[in-house]
Amino acid sequence: MGDWTEDDDRTRALRSPTPGPVPSRAAGQPSHPVRGRERPAGEPFAGEQPGEARPRGSSRVYGKPREGSRPVKPLPGSAPRSAGSPGGPSGPSGGPPGDRGGFRMPSWRPKRPGRLAVRILIGLVVVLLVLAVGGYFVINSRMKRIDALGEYEGRPADTPGTNWLLVGSDSRAGLTKAQRRKFATGQAVGRRTDTMMLLHIPDSGGRPTLVSLPRDSYVPIDGHGRGKLNAAYAFQDGGPKLLAKTVEKVTGLRIDHYMEIGFGGFVGIVDAIGGVEIDVKQDIKDRKAGINLKKGKQVLDGGTALGYVRTRATGAIPDFERTQRQRQFFSAVVKKAASPGVLINPFRSVPLALSATDSVAVGEESGALNLLSLGLAMGDNPVTTVVPVGSLPTINGEAVVQWDRAKALRMFEALAQDRPVPPDVLGK
């Protein structure tokens, strides 16, 4: 590359031919005179006649005169200009006089708070959905399932609505020795049912019906003649399957779902939801059940609740008083467990789910969604009752409960037809 002082056709027009300060030029002219192109002051432009007035507002576009005399239109998207506004008389770009315009940075505007709130809400909904779906699969995979319902000759046909057989056993599984002493559950072994209830959820969306089945009900048991209802569970060849079969035969209703819970599971679930408020109808003191309760509304924890539903220290007919308390407490527990305050609170819902999957057993045909529908149904203020009782005889040295067959038949026929139970057959 040659000396920088050498002149050629490419650089000659780019340098000032004389040293010293460069005079200011009008817009549209080169920053310094170009050799051979200087135009004396007053000389007309090419194509103009001497003395001819140049139109105001005219401009040159790419070195040629622009046709017409209308002002140049702003670019699309530009804001209209007025005096004092950007691009007005104060300056080409809205600044002070002498401002020649140029590139203007776009002004920053804060995001609308409403849009930000919507995005946060959508994000929370997505997180909750992911947790709900994930929790469903975890809970469903952890649930204990047992073979409780099966086909047999003469089984009742499917009827409208959904029927649950709810069983509370006196199993001490899950309780430590200290808990057995504290809750006064004793050291009994074997399998016995302490609570049996039939829940009917109508397809019509009406109120569910929760019917207590007294454990001492004297009924026919397949292969064992007649005996107490809970004996169907305790027989060596019995268990959930024989119990469900016995209930289906004496009620004429087909059982759709089976759920069973022991003492340990009962305590864990009640504690997981933070206890349950119960209106105790009278003072109850029972050493065998491990409770000392005063009359009135109070929140019971798991151990106290277990004693409350087990005690026989009240009423002229203790077993009926006990079934009434069991219905009362079961309704309160399931209703609270399915409430939004528990379901959307991870500090309640997670312990509840873990406790339920560890202590609740369901039939092979049932899953987490079925349990959720059970809880929601119990939140609809179910009708609670007991099978109509006809007499309390003593047979073979045992006190048993004889059903009022006519009223019991009307009750179960109404449920089979998905209709409300007639008021005159509802018991307390």
Short mmCIF file of C-alpha atoms in Angstrom, two decimals:
data_model
loop_
_atom_site.label_atom_id
_atom_site.label_comp_id
_atom_site.label_asym_id
_atom_site.label_seq_id
_atom_site.Cartn_x
_atom_site.Cartn_y
_atom_site.Cartn_z
CA MET A 1 0.00 0.00 0.00
CA GLY A 2 1.47 3.39 -0.99
CA ASP A 3 2.16 6.48 1.03
CA TRP A 4 -1.01 7.91 2.58
CA THR A 5 -0.16 11.34 1.11
CA GLU A 6 -0.52 10.09 -2.41
CA ASP A 7 -3.69 11.22 -4.19
CA ASP A 8 -5.85 9.10 -6.43
CA ASP A 9 -9.37 9.14 -7.81
CA ARG A 10 -10.79 7.16 -4.89
CA THR A 11 -9.46 9.31 -2.06
CA ARG A 12 -9.35 12.72 -3.64
CA ALA A 13 -13.04 13.43 -3.02
CA LEU A 14 -12.84 12.23 0.58
CA ARG A 15 -10.17 14.63 1.82
CA SER A 16 -10.18 18.37 2.16
CA PRO A 17 -7.72 19.78 -0.37
CA THR A 18 -6.49 22.45 2.04
CA PRO A 19 -5.50 22.21 5.68
CA GLY A 20 -7.38 24.08 8.36
CA PRO A 21 -10.87 24.06 9.76
CA VAL A 22 -13.65 22.79 7.56
CA PRO A 23 -16.39 25.34 6.95
CA SER A 24 -19.90 24.27 7.85
CA ARG A 25 -22.09 23.16 5.00
CA ALA A 26 -25.80 23.09 4.48
CA ALA A 27 -27.65 19.84 4.69
CA GLY A 28 -27.34 17.78 1.55
CA GLN A 29 -23.87 19.15 0.61
CA PRO A 30 -20.55 17.30 1.04
CA SER A 31 -18.61 17.96 4.22
CA HIS A 32 -15.96 19.77 2.10
CA PRO A 33 -15.85 21.22 -1.39
CA VAL A 34 -15.37 18.65 -4.10
CA ARG A 35 -12.96 19.60 -6.82
CA GLY A 36 -14.64 20.36 -10.10
CA ARG A 37 -18.12 20.52 -8.57
CA GLU A 38 -18.09 23.84 -6.68
CA ARG A 39 -21.13 26.00 -7.51
CA PRO A 40 -20.85 29.72 -6.99
CA ALA A 41 -23.39 31.26 -4.67
CA GLY A 42 -26.55 32.27 -6.51
CA GLU A 43 -25.96 29.95 -9.44
CA PRO A 44 -29.17 28.01 -10.27
CA PHE A 45 -29.35 24.25 -10.02
CA ALA A 46 -29.42 22.20 -13.15
CA GLY A 47 -32.71 22.60 -15.00
CA GLU A 48 -33.57 25.93 -13.29
CA GLN A 49 -33.83 29.30 -15.05
CA PRO A 50 -32.01 32.27 -13.55
CA GLY A 51 -34.32 34.22 -11.24
CA GLU A 52 -36.93 31.43 -11.10
CA ALA A 53 -38.42 31.02 -7.60
CA ARG A 54 -37.89 27.63 -6.08
CA PRO A 55 -41.09 26.19 -4.52
CA ARG A 56 -41.16 26.01 -0.71
CA GLY A 57 -41.13 22.61 0.80
CA SER A 58 -39.43 21.11 -2.22
CA SER A 59 -36.77 18.53 -1.64
CA ARG A 60 -34.50 16.35 -3.58
CA VAL A 61 -34.81 12.58 -3.52
CA TYR A 62 -31.68 10.67 -4.44
CA GLY A 63 -30.26 13.75 -6.18
CA LYS A 64 -33.41 14.52 -8.21
CA PRO A 65 -36.12 17.08 -7.55
CA ARG A 66 -39.19 15.54 -5.82
CA GLU A 67 -42.39 15.97 -7.77
CA GLY A 68 -45.24 17.92 -6.23
CA SER A 69 -45.28 20.33 -3.32
CA ARG A 70 -47.09 18.32 -0.65
CA PRO A 71 -45.18 17.62 2.56
CA VAL A 72 -43.55 14.27 2.99
CA LYS A 73 -45.86 11.79 4.73
CA PRO A 74 -44.56 10.18 7.92
CA LEU A 75 -43.52 6.54 7.90
CA PRO A 76 -46.17 3.97 8.78
CA GLY A 77 -46.56 3.63 12.53
CA SER A 78 -45.28 7.13 13.27
CA ALA A 79 -47.37 9.22 15.66
CA PRO A 80 -48.95 12.43 14.28
CA ARG A 81 -46.86 15.48 14.99
CA SER A 82 -48.04 18.76 16.41
CA ALA A 83 -46.51 21.86 17.83
CA GLY A 84 -44.47 21.03 20.89
CA SER A 85 -44.69 17.32 20.22
CA PRO A 86 -41.94 15.13 18.79
CA GLY A 87 -41.26 16.19 15.26
CA GLY A 88 -43.13 19.51 15.70
CA PRO A 89 -41.84 23.03 15.06
CA SER A 90 -39.42 22.83 17.97
CA GLY A 91 -37.25 20.39 16.09
CA PRO A 92 -37.29 17.64 13.48
CA SER A 93 -37.37 14.96 16.16
CA GLY A 94 -39.34 16.76 18.81
CA GLY A 95 -36.23 17.95 20.68
CA PRO A 96 -34.91 21.46 21.02
CA PRO A 97 -34.38 23.66 17.96
CA GLY A 98 -31.37 22.56 16.00
CA ASP A 99 -32.03 18.92 16.68
CA ARG A 100 -31.66 17.29 13.29
CA GLY A 101 -33.49 14.13 14.26
CA GLY A 102 -32.11 10.72 13.57
CA PHE A 103 -32.75 7.33 15.18
CA ARG A 104 -35.06 7.49 18.16
CA MET A 105 -34.96 4.81 20.88
CA PRO A 106 -38.41 3.36 21.60
CA SER A 107 -39.78 4.34 24.99
CA TRP A 108 -40.02 1.51 27.60
CA ARG A 109 -43.42 0.83 29.05
CA PRO A 110 -43.98 -1.38 32.13
CA LYS A 111 -45.94 -4.59 31.60
CA ARG A 112 -49.56 -4.51 32.59
CA PRO A 113 -50.02 -5.97 36.09
CA GLY A 114 -53.17 -7.82 34.95
CA ARG A 115 -51.23 -9.83 32.39
CA LEU A 116 -48.56 -10.70 34.95
CA ALA A 117 -51.20 -11.92 37.40
CA VAL A 118 -52.80 -14.09 34.71
CA ARG A 119 -49.43 -15.65 33.87
CA ILE A 120 -48.74 -16.39 37.53
CA LEU A 121 -52.19 -17.93 37.92
CA ILE A 122 -51.72 -20.11 34.84
CA GLY A 123 -48.35 -21.24 36.20
CA LEU A 124 -49.88 -22.21 39.54
CA VAL A 125 -52.68 -24.13 37.84
CA VAL A 126 -50.16 -26.05 35.75
CA VAL A 127 -48.11 -26.91 38.85
CA LEU A 128 -51.21 -28.09 40.71
CA LEU A 129 -52.29 -30.23 37.76
CA VAL A 130 -48.86 -31.84 37.53
CA LEU A 131 -48.87 -32.55 41.28
CA ALA A 132 -52.43 -33.91 41.12
CA VAL A 133 -51.67 -36.25 38.23
CA GLY A 134 -48.42 -37.40 39.81
CA GLY A 135 -50.09 -37.86 43.19
CA TYR A 136 -52.89 -39.89 41.62
CA PHE A 137 -50.48 -42.42 40.11
CA VAL A 138 -48.45 -42.64 43.34
CA ILE A 139 -51.52 -43.17 45.51
CA ASN A 140 -53.12 -45.59 43.07
CA SER A 141 -49.97 -47.72 42.97
CA ARG A 142 -49.64 -47.80 46.78
CA MET A 143 -53.23 -48.79 47.56
CA LYS A 144 -53.83 -52.21 49.12
CA ARG A 145 -56.27 -54.29 47.10
CA ILE A 146 -58.04 -57.44 48.19
CA ASP A 147 -60.30 -59.94 46.46
CA ALA A 148 -63.61 -59.02 48.09
CA LEU A 149 -66.21 -59.16 45.31
CA GLY A 150 -66.73 -62.09 43.01
CA GLU A 151 -69.33 -63.74 40.82
CA TYR A 152 -71.45 -66.60 42.14
CA GLU A 153 -74.69 -68.27 41.18
CA GLY A 154 -77.70 -66.15 42.13
CA ARG A 155 -75.74 -62.92 42.61
CA PRO A 156 -78.03 -59.84 42.38
CA ALA A 157 -78.04 -58.09 39.02
CA ASP A 158 -76.51 -54.67 38.62
CA THR A 159 -78.78 -51.89 39.89
CA PRO A 160 -78.78 -48.09 39.36
CA GLY A 161 -76.48 -46.06 41.55
CA THR A 162 -73.24 -47.08 43.26
CA ASN A 163 -73.15 -49.28 46.37
CA TRP A 164 -70.21 -49.36 48.80
CA LEU A 165 -69.71 -51.85 51.61
CA LEU A 166 -67.69 -50.04 54.31
CA VAL A 167 -66.09 -52.26 56.95
CA GLY A 168 -64.21 -51.28 60.09
CA SER A 169 -62.27 -54.20 61.50
CA ASP A 170 -60.78 -54.47 64.99
CA SER A 171 -57.36 -55.27 63.54
CA ARG A 172 -54.57 -53.87 65.70
CA ALA A 173 -52.12 -53.90 62.82
CA GLY A 174 -50.11 -50.70 62.71
CA LEU A 175 -50.47 -49.98 66.44
CA THR A 176 -47.49 -50.24 68.78
CA LYS A 177 -47.77 -51.82 72.24
CA ALA A 178 -47.76 -48.35 73.76
CA GLN A 179 -50.60 -47.26 71.47
CA ARG A 180 -52.61 -50.36 72.31
CA ARG A 181 -52.32 -49.51 76.00
CA LYS A 182 -53.09 -45.82 75.40
CA PHE A 183 -56.14 -46.47 73.20
CA ALA A 184 -57.31 -49.44 75.32
CA THR A 185 -57.64 -51.70 72.28
CA GLY A 186 -56.54 -54.83 74.12
CA GLN A 187 -54.42 -57.63 72.75
CA ALA A 188 -57.08 -59.55 70.81
CA VAL A 189 -55.94 -61.41 67.73
CA GLY A 190 -57.85 -62.72 64.75
CA ARG A 191 -60.28 -61.02 62.41
CA ARG A 192 -63.54 -59.41 63.47
CA THR A 193 -65.64 -56.62 62.01
CA ASP A 194 -66.53 -53.88 64.45
CA THR A 195 -68.45 -51.72 61.96
CA MET A 196 -70.41 -52.45 58.78
CA MET A 197 -72.21 -49.82 56.71
CA LEU A 198 -73.82 -49.77 53.30
CA LEU A 199 -73.50 -46.54 51.31
CA HIS A 200 -75.74 -45.94 48.28
CA ILE A 201 -74.79 -43.07 45.93
CA PRO A 202 -77.66 -42.36 43.50
CA ASP A 203 -77.03 -41.75 39.81
CA SER A 204 -79.59 -38.93 39.88
CA GLY A 205 -77.31 -36.74 41.97
CA GLY A 206 -79.55 -36.81 45.04
CA ARG A 207 -78.47 -37.29 48.64
CA PRO A 208 -76.58 -40.52 49.37
CA THR A 209 -77.94 -42.96 51.94
CA LEU A 210 -75.69 -44.47 54.64
CA VAL A 211 -77.20 -47.54 56.33
CA SER A 212 -75.69 -49.18 59.41
CA LEU A 213 -75.79 -52.97 59.47
CA PRO A 214 -75.65 -54.08 63.13
CA ARG A 215 -72.89 -56.61 63.60
CA ASP A 216 -75.22 -58.82 65.67
CA SER A 217 -77.80 -59.01 62.85
CA TYR A 218 -79.07 -62.59 62.67
CA VAL A 219 -78.81 -63.57 59.00
CA PRO A 220 -78.18 -66.65 56.84
CA ILE A 221 -74.49 -67.16 56.01
CA ASP A 222 -73.59 -69.28 53.00
CA GLY A 223 -72.25 -72.64 54.22
CA HIS A 224 -72.76 -71.87 57.93
CA GLY A 225 -76.51 -71.71 58.47
CA ARG A 226 -77.73 -68.65 60.38
CA GLY A 227 -75.56 -66.52 62.61
CA LYS A 228 -74.37 -63.03 63.42
CA LEU A 229 -73.42 -60.93 60.41
CA ASN A 230 -69.87 -60.27 61.60
CA ALA A 231 -69.27 -64.01 61.88
CA ALA A 232 -69.11 -64.16 58.07
CA TYR A 233 -65.88 -62.20 58.32
CA ALA A 234 -64.46 -64.14 61.28
CA PHE A 235 -64.94 -67.69 59.97
CA GLN A 236 -61.74 -69.45 58.90
CA ASP A 237 -63.10 -69.78 55.37
CA GLY A 238 -64.68 -66.34 55.58
CA GLY A 239 -63.31 -62.84 55.25
CA PRO A 240 -64.23 -59.93 52.96
CA LYS A 241 -65.54 -62.15 50.19
CA LEU A 242 -68.00 -64.12 52.35
CA LEU A 243 -69.08 -60.96 54.17
CA ALA A 244 -69.84 -59.14 50.91
CA LYS A 245 -71.70 -62.17 49.57
CA THR A 246 -73.81 -62.35 52.75
CA VAL A 247 -74.71 -58.65 52.57
CA GLU A 248 -75.68 -58.94 48.89
CA LYS A 249 -77.98 -61.90 49.59
CA VAL A 250 -79.80 -60.37 52.56
CA THR A 251 -80.23 -56.91 50.98
CA GLY A 252 -80.73 -57.87 47.31
CA LEU A 253 -78.24 -55.12 46.34
CA ARG A 254 -75.15 -55.72 44.23
CA ILE A 255 -72.03 -54.34 45.93
CA ASP A 256 -69.89 -52.28 43.53
CA HIS A 257 -67.01 -51.32 45.84
CA TYR A 258 -65.51 -52.61 49.07
CA MET A 259 -63.41 -50.64 51.59
CA GLU A 260 -61.93 -51.82 54.89
CA ILE A 261 -59.98 -50.01 57.60
CA GLY A 262 -58.49 -51.18 60.92
CA PHE A 263 -57.97 -49.42 64.24
CA GLY A 264 -54.49 -48.21 63.31
CA GLY A 265 -55.64 -46.75 60.01
CA PHE A 266 -58.56 -45.02 61.70
CA VAL A 267 -56.25 -43.21 64.13
CA GLY A 268 -53.79 -42.24 61.38
CA ILE A 269 -56.41 -40.77 59.05
CA VAL A 270 -58.08 -38.70 61.78
CA ASP A 271 -54.73 -37.28 62.91
CA ALA A 272 -53.68 -36.60 59.28
CA ILE A 273 -56.63 -34.25 58.72
CA GLY A 274 -56.10 -32.46 62.03
CA GLY A 275 -58.89 -34.11 63.98
CA VAL A 276 -62.66 -33.88 63.52
CA GLU A 277 -65.23 -31.77 65.31
CA ILE A 278 -67.99 -33.85 66.90
CA ASP A 279 -71.01 -32.80 68.92
CA VAL A 280 -70.93 -35.23 71.87
CA LYS A 281 -74.51 -35.71 73.05
CA GLN A 282 -73.68 -36.60 76.67
CA ASP A 283 -70.80 -37.06 79.09
CA ILE A 284 -68.99 -40.32 78.35
CA LYS A 285 -66.46 -41.96 80.67
CA ASP A 286 -65.32 -45.42 79.68
CA ARG A 287 -62.08 -47.01 80.90
CA LYS A 288 -62.44 -49.87 78.44
CA ALA A 289 -62.50 -47.41 75.52
CA GLY A 290 -59.95 -45.09 77.11
CA ILE A 291 -62.07 -41.92 76.96
CA ASN A 292 -63.46 -39.27 79.31
CA LEU A 293 -65.53 -36.82 77.24
CA LYS A 294 -67.79 -33.94 78.24
CA LYS A 295 -71.01 -33.03 76.48
CA GLY A 296 -70.75 -30.51 73.64
CA LYS A 297 -68.86 -29.78 70.44
CA GLN A 298 -65.17 -30.60 70.48
CA VAL A 299 -62.36 -31.64 68.15
CA LEU A 300 -61.32 -35.26 68.66
CA ASP A 301 -57.91 -36.59 67.73
CA GLY A 302 -57.37 -40.08 66.37
CA GLY A 303 -57.07 -41.96 69.66
CA THR A 304 -60.04 -40.22 71.30
CA ALA A 305 -62.13 -40.70 68.18
CA LEU A 306 -61.41 -44.42 68.19
CA GLY A 307 -62.66 -44.71 71.76
CA TYR A 308 -65.73 -42.60 70.92
CA VAL A 309 -66.92 -44.94 68.15
CA ARG A 310 -66.08 -48.12 70.13
CA THR A 311 -67.62 -47.37 73.51
CA ARG A 312 -70.75 -49.17 74.68
CA ALA A 313 -71.18 -47.15 77.85
CA THR A 314 -74.21 -45.19 76.61
CA GLY A 315 -77.85 -45.82 75.73
CA ALA A 316 -80.41 -48.45 76.69
CA ILE A 317 -79.28 -50.47 73.67
CA PRO A 318 -75.52 -49.83 73.54
CA ASP A 319 -74.94 -51.39 70.13
CA PHE A 320 -77.49 -49.09 68.44
CA GLU A 321 -76.00 -46.02 70.14
CA ARG A 322 -72.62 -47.15 68.90
CA THR A 323 -73.75 -47.56 65.29
CA GLN A 324 -75.25 -44.06 65.44
CA ARG A 325 -71.91 -42.61 66.61
CA GLN A 326 -70.08 -44.56 63.92
CA ARG A 327 -72.26 -43.09 61.17
CA GLN A 328 -71.88 -39.63 62.66
CA PHE A 329 -68.13 -39.88 62.85
CA PHE A 330 -67.60 -41.57 59.48
CA SER A 331 -69.60 -38.82 57.77
CA ALA A 332 -67.57 -36.11 59.51
CA VAL A 333 -64.20 -37.73 58.70
CA VAL A 334 -64.89 -38.35 55.01
CA LYS A 335 -66.48 -34.93 54.54
CA LYS A 336 -63.46 -33.16 56.03
CA ALA A 337 -60.98 -35.35 54.14
CA ALA A 338 -62.64 -34.38 50.84
CA SER A 339 -62.85 -30.66 51.70
CA PRO A 340 -60.76 -28.10 49.73
CA GLY A 341 -58.98 -27.10 52.96
CA VAL A 342 -57.45 -30.58 53.12
CA LEU A 343 -57.13 -31.52 49.44
CA ILE A 344 -55.23 -28.36 48.37
CA ASN A 345 -53.14 -28.18 51.54
CA PRO A 346 -50.04 -30.37 51.01
CA PHE A 347 -49.39 -30.47 54.77
CA ARG A 348 -52.76 -32.21 55.16
CA SER A 349 -53.34 -34.02 51.87
CA VAL A 350 -49.92 -35.73 51.68
CA PRO A 351 -50.07 -37.27 55.21
CA LEU A 352 -53.70 -38.22 54.56
CA ALA A 353 -52.82 -39.95 51.30
CA LEU A 354 -49.89 -41.82 52.87
CA SER A 355 -51.93 -42.86 55.88
CA ALA A 356 -54.86 -43.97 53.74
CA THR A 357 -52.73 -46.05 51.38
CA ASP A 358 -50.99 -47.72 54.33
CA SER A 359 -54.13 -48.57 56.29
CA VAL A 360 -57.10 -48.75 53.89
CA ALA A 361 -57.78 -51.82 51.78
CA VAL A 362 -60.14 -51.73 48.81
CA GLY A 363 -61.51 -54.25 46.38
CA GLU A 364 -59.61 -54.99 43.20
CA GLU A 365 -62.18 -53.04 41.18
CA SER A 366 -61.61 -49.79 43.13
CA GLY A 367 -59.03 -47.04 42.72
CA ALA A 368 -58.07 -43.56 43.90
CA LEU A 369 -60.75 -41.86 41.80
CA ASN A 370 -63.41 -44.10 43.32
CA LEU A 371 -62.30 -43.08 46.82
CA LEU A 372 -62.42 -39.42 45.77
CA SER A 373 -65.99 -39.84 44.49
CA LEU A 374 -66.87 -41.50 47.80
CA GLY A 375 -65.54 -38.51 49.71
CA LEU A 376 -67.35 -36.01 47.50
CA ALA A 377 -70.60 -37.93 47.89
CA MET A 378 -70.28 -37.85 51.67
CA GLY A 379 -70.00 -34.08 51.43
CA ASP A 380 -73.58 -33.93 50.10
CA ASN A 381 -75.11 -34.35 53.58
CA PRO A 382 -76.10 -38.04 53.29
CA VAL A 383 -79.18 -39.56 54.87
CA THR A 384 -77.98 -41.75 57.76
CA THR A 385 -80.07 -44.58 59.13
CA VAL A 386 -80.00 -48.16 60.40
CA VAL A 387 -81.70 -51.30 59.16
CA PRO A 388 -85.23 -51.47 60.67
CA VAL A 389 -85.13 -53.71 63.74
CA GLY A 390 -87.98 -56.02 64.70
CA SER A 391 -86.77 -57.72 67.90
CA LEU A 392 -83.75 -58.50 70.09
CA PRO A 393 -84.06 -62.20 70.96
CA THR A 394 -81.50 -64.53 72.50
CA ILE A 395 -80.72 -67.49 70.26
CA ASN A 396 -78.36 -70.31 71.27
CA GLY A 397 -77.31 -68.26 74.28
CA GLU A 398 -76.39 -65.18 72.21
CA ALA A 399 -78.21 -61.84 72.03
CA VAL A 400 -78.95 -61.11 68.39
CA VAL A 401 -80.78 -58.52 66.28
CA GLN A 402 -83.74 -59.56 64.17
CA TRP A 403 -84.60 -57.24 61.29
CA ASP A 404 -88.12 -56.04 60.60
CA ARG A 405 -88.33 -57.94 57.34
CA ALA A 406 -91.20 -55.96 55.81
CA LYS A 407 -89.61 -52.56 56.45
CA ALA A 408 -86.12 -53.75 55.57
CA LEU A 409 -87.45 -55.08 52.27
CA ARG A 410 -89.01 -51.68 51.43
CA MET A 411 -85.77 -49.91 52.32
CA PHE A 412 -83.56 -52.03 50.07
CA GLU A 413 -86.10 -52.10 47.23
CA ALA A 414 -86.06 -48.28 47.22
CA LEU A 415 -82.26 -48.24 47.04
CA ALA A 416 -82.27 -50.86 44.28
CA GLN A 417 -84.54 -48.58 42.26
CA ASP A 418 -82.32 -45.55 43.03
CA ARG A 419 -85.13 -43.86 44.97
CA PRO A 420 -85.10 -42.17 48.40
CA VAL A 421 -85.89 -44.46 51.33
CA PRO A 422 -89.49 -44.00 52.58
CA PRO A 423 -89.46 -41.82 55.73
CA ASP A 424 -91.48 -44.32 57.78
CA VAL A 425 -88.74 -46.97 57.53
CA LEU A 426 -85.84 -44.67 58.43
CA GLY A 427 -84.38 -45.49 61.85
CA LYS A 428 -82.25 -43.34 64.14
#
